[in-house]
N, CA, C and O atoms as CSV, one atom per row, in Angstrom:
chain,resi,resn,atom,element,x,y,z
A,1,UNK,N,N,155.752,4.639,165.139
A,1,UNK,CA,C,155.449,5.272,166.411
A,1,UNK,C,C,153.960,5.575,166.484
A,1,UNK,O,O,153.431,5.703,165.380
A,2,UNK,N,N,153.203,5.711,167.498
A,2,UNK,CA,C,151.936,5.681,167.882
A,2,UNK,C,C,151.363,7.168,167.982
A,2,UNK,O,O,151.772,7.616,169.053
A,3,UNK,N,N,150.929,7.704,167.612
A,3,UNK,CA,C,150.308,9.349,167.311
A,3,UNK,C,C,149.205,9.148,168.565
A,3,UNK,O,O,148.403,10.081,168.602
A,4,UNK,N,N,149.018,8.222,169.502
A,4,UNK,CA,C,147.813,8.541,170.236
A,4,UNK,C,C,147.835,9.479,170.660
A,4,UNK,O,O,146.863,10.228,170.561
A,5,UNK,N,N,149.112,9.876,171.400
A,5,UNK,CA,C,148.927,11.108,172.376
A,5,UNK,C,C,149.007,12.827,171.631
A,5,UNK,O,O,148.844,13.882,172.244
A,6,UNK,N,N,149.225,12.699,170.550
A,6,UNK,CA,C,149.669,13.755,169.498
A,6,UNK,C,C,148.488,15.047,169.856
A,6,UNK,O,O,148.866,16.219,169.829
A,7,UNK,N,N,146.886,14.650,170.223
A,7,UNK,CA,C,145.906,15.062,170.289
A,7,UNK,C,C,146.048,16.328,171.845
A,7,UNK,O,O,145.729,17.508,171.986
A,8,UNK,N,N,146.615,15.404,172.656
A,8,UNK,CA,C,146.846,15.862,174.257
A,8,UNK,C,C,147.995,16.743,173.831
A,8,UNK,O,O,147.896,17.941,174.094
A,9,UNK,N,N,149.287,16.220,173.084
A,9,UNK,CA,C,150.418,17.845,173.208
A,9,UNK,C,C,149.730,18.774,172.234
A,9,UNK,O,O,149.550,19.967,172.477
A,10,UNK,N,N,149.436,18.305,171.365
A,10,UNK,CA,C,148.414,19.678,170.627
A,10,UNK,C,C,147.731,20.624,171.948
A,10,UNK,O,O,147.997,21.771,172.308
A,11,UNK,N,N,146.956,19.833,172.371
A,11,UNK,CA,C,146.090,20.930,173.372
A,11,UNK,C,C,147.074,21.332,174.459
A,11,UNK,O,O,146.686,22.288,175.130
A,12,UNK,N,N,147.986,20.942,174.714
A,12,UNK,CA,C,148.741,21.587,176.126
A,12,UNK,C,C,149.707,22.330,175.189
A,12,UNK,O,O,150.785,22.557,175.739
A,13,UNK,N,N,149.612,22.774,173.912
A,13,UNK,CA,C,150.896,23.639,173.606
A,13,UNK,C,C,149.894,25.023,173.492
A,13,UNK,O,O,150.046,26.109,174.051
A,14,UNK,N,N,148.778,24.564,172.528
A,14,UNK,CA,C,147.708,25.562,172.364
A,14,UNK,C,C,147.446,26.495,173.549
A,14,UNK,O,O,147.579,27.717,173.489
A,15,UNK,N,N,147.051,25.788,174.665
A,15,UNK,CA,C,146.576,26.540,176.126
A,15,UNK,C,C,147.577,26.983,176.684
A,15,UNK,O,O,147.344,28.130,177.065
A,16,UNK,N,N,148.979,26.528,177.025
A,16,UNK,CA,C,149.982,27.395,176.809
A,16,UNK,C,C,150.393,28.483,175.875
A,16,UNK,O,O,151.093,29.429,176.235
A,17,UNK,N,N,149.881,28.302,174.518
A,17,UNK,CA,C,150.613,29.460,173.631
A,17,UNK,C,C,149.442,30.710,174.344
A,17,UNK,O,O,149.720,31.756,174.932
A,18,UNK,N,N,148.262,30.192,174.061
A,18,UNK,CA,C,147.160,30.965,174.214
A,18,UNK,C,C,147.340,31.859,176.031
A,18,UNK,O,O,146.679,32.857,176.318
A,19,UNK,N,N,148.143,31.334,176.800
A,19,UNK,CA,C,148.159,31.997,178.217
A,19,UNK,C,C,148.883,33.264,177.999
A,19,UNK,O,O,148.579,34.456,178.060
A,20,UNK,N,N,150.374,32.321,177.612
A,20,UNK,CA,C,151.363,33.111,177.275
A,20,UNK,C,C,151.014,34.628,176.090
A,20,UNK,O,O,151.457,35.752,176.326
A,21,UNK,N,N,150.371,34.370,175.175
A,21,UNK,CA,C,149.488,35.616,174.485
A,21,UNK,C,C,148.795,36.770,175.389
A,21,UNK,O,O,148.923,37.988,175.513
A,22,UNK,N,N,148.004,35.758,175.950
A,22,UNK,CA,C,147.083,36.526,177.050
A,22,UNK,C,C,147.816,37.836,177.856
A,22,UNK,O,O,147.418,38.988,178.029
A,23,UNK,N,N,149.380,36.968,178.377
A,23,UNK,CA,C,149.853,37.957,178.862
A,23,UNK,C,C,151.154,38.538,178.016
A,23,UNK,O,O,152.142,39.029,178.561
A,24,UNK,N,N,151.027,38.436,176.998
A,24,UNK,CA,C,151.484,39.641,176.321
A,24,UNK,C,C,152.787,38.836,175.557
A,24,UNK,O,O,153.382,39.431,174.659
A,25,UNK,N,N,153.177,37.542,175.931
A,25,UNK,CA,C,154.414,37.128,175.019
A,25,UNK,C,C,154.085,36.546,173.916
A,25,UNK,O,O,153.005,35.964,173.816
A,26,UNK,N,N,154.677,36.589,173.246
A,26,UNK,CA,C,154.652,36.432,171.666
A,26,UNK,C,C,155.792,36.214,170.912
A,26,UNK,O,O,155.596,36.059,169.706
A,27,UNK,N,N,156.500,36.183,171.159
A,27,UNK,CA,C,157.898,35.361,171.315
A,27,UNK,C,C,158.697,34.953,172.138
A,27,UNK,O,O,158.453,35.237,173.310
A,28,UNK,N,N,159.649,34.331,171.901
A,28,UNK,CA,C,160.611,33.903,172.670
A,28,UNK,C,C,162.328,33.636,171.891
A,28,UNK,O,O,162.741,32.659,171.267
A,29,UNK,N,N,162.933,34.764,172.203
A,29,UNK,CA,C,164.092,35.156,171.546
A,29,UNK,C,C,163.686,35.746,169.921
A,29,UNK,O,O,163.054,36.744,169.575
A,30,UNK,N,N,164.237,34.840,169.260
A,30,UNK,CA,C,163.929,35.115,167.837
A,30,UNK,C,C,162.542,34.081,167.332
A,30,UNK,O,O,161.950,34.304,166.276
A,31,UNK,N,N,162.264,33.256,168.013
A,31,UNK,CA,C,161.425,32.450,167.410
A,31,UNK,C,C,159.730,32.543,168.152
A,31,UNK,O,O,159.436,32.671,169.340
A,32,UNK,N,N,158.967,32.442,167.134
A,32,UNK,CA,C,157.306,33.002,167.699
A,32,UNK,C,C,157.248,31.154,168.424
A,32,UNK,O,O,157.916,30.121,168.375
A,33,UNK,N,N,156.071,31.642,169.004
A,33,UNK,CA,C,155.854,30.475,170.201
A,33,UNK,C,C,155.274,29.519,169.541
A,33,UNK,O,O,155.314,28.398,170.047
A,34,UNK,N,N,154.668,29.682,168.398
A,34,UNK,CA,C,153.900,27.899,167.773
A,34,UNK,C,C,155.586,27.644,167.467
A,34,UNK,O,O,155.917,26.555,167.938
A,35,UNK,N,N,156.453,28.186,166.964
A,35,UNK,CA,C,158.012,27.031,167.150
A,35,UNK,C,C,158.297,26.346,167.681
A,35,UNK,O,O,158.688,25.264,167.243
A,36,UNK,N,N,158.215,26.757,169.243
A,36,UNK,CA,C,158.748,26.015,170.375
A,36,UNK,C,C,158.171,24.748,170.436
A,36,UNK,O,O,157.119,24.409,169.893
A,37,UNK,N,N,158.974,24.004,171.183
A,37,UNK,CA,C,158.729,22.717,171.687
A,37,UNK,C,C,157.674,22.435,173.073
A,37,UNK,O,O,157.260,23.488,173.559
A,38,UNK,N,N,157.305,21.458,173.604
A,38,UNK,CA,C,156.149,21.745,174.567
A,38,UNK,C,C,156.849,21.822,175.567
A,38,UNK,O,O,156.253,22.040,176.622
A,39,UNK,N,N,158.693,21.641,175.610
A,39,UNK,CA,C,159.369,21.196,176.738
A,39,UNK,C,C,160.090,22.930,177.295
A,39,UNK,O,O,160.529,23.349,178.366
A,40,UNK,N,N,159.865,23.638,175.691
A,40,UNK,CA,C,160.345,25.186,175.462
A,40,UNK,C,C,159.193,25.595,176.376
A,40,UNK,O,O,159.576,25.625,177.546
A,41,UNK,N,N,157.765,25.957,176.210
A,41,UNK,CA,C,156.682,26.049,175.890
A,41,UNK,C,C,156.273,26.126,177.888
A,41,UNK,O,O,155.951,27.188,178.421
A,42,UNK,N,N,156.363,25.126,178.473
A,42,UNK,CA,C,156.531,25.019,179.527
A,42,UNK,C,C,157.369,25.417,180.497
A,42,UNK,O,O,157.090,25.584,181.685
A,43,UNK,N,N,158.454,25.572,179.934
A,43,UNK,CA,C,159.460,26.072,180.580
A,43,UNK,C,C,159.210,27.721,180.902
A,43,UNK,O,O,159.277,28.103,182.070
A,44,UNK,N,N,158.925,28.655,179.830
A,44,UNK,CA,C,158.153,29.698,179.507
A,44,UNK,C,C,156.965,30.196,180.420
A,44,UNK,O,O,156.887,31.155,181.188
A,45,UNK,N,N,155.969,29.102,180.029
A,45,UNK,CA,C,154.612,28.765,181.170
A,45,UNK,C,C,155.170,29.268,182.589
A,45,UNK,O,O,155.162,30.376,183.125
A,46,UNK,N,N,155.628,28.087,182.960
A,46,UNK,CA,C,156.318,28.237,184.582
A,46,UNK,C,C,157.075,29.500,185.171
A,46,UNK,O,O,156.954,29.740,186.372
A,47,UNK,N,N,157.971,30.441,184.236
A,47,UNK,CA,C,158.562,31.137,184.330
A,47,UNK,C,C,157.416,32.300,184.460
A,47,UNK,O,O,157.496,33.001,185.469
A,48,UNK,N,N,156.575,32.516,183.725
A,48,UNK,CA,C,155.939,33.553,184.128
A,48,UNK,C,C,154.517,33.301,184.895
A,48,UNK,O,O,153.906,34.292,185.296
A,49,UNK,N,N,154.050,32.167,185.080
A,49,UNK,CA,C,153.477,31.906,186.473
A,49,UNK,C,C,153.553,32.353,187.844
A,49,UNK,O,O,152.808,32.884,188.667
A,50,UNK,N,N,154.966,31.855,187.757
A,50,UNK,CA,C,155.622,32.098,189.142
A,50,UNK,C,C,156.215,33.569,189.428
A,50,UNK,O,O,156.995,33.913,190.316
A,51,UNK,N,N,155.619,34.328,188.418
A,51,UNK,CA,C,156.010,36.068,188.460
A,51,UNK,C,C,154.688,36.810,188.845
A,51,UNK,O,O,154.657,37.968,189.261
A,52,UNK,N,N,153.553,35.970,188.649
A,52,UNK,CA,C,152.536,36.415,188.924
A,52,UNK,C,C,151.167,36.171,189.936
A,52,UNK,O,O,150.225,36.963,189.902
């Protein structure tokens, strides 16, 4: 499998974890947010976007 894009979900999980920090989450259920998946991660993102 091809790692090109590996560089781009790195940075869109980072700037997501890093938002989500910003405003105060730091987990999600039992598991801290570098766990999640970018599909978790986003889902998260969106959810508290759209609260604010």
């Amino acid at each position: 499998m091809n790692n090109q894009f590996q560089p781009d979900t790195d940075s869109q999980k980072n700037s997501m974890i890093n938002f989500l920090l910003d405003v105060g989450v730091y987990k999600k259920g039992t598991k801290h947010l570098y766990e999640l998946s970018l599909t978790e991660l986003e889902k998260e993102y969106l959810t508290i976007k759209q609260q604010t």
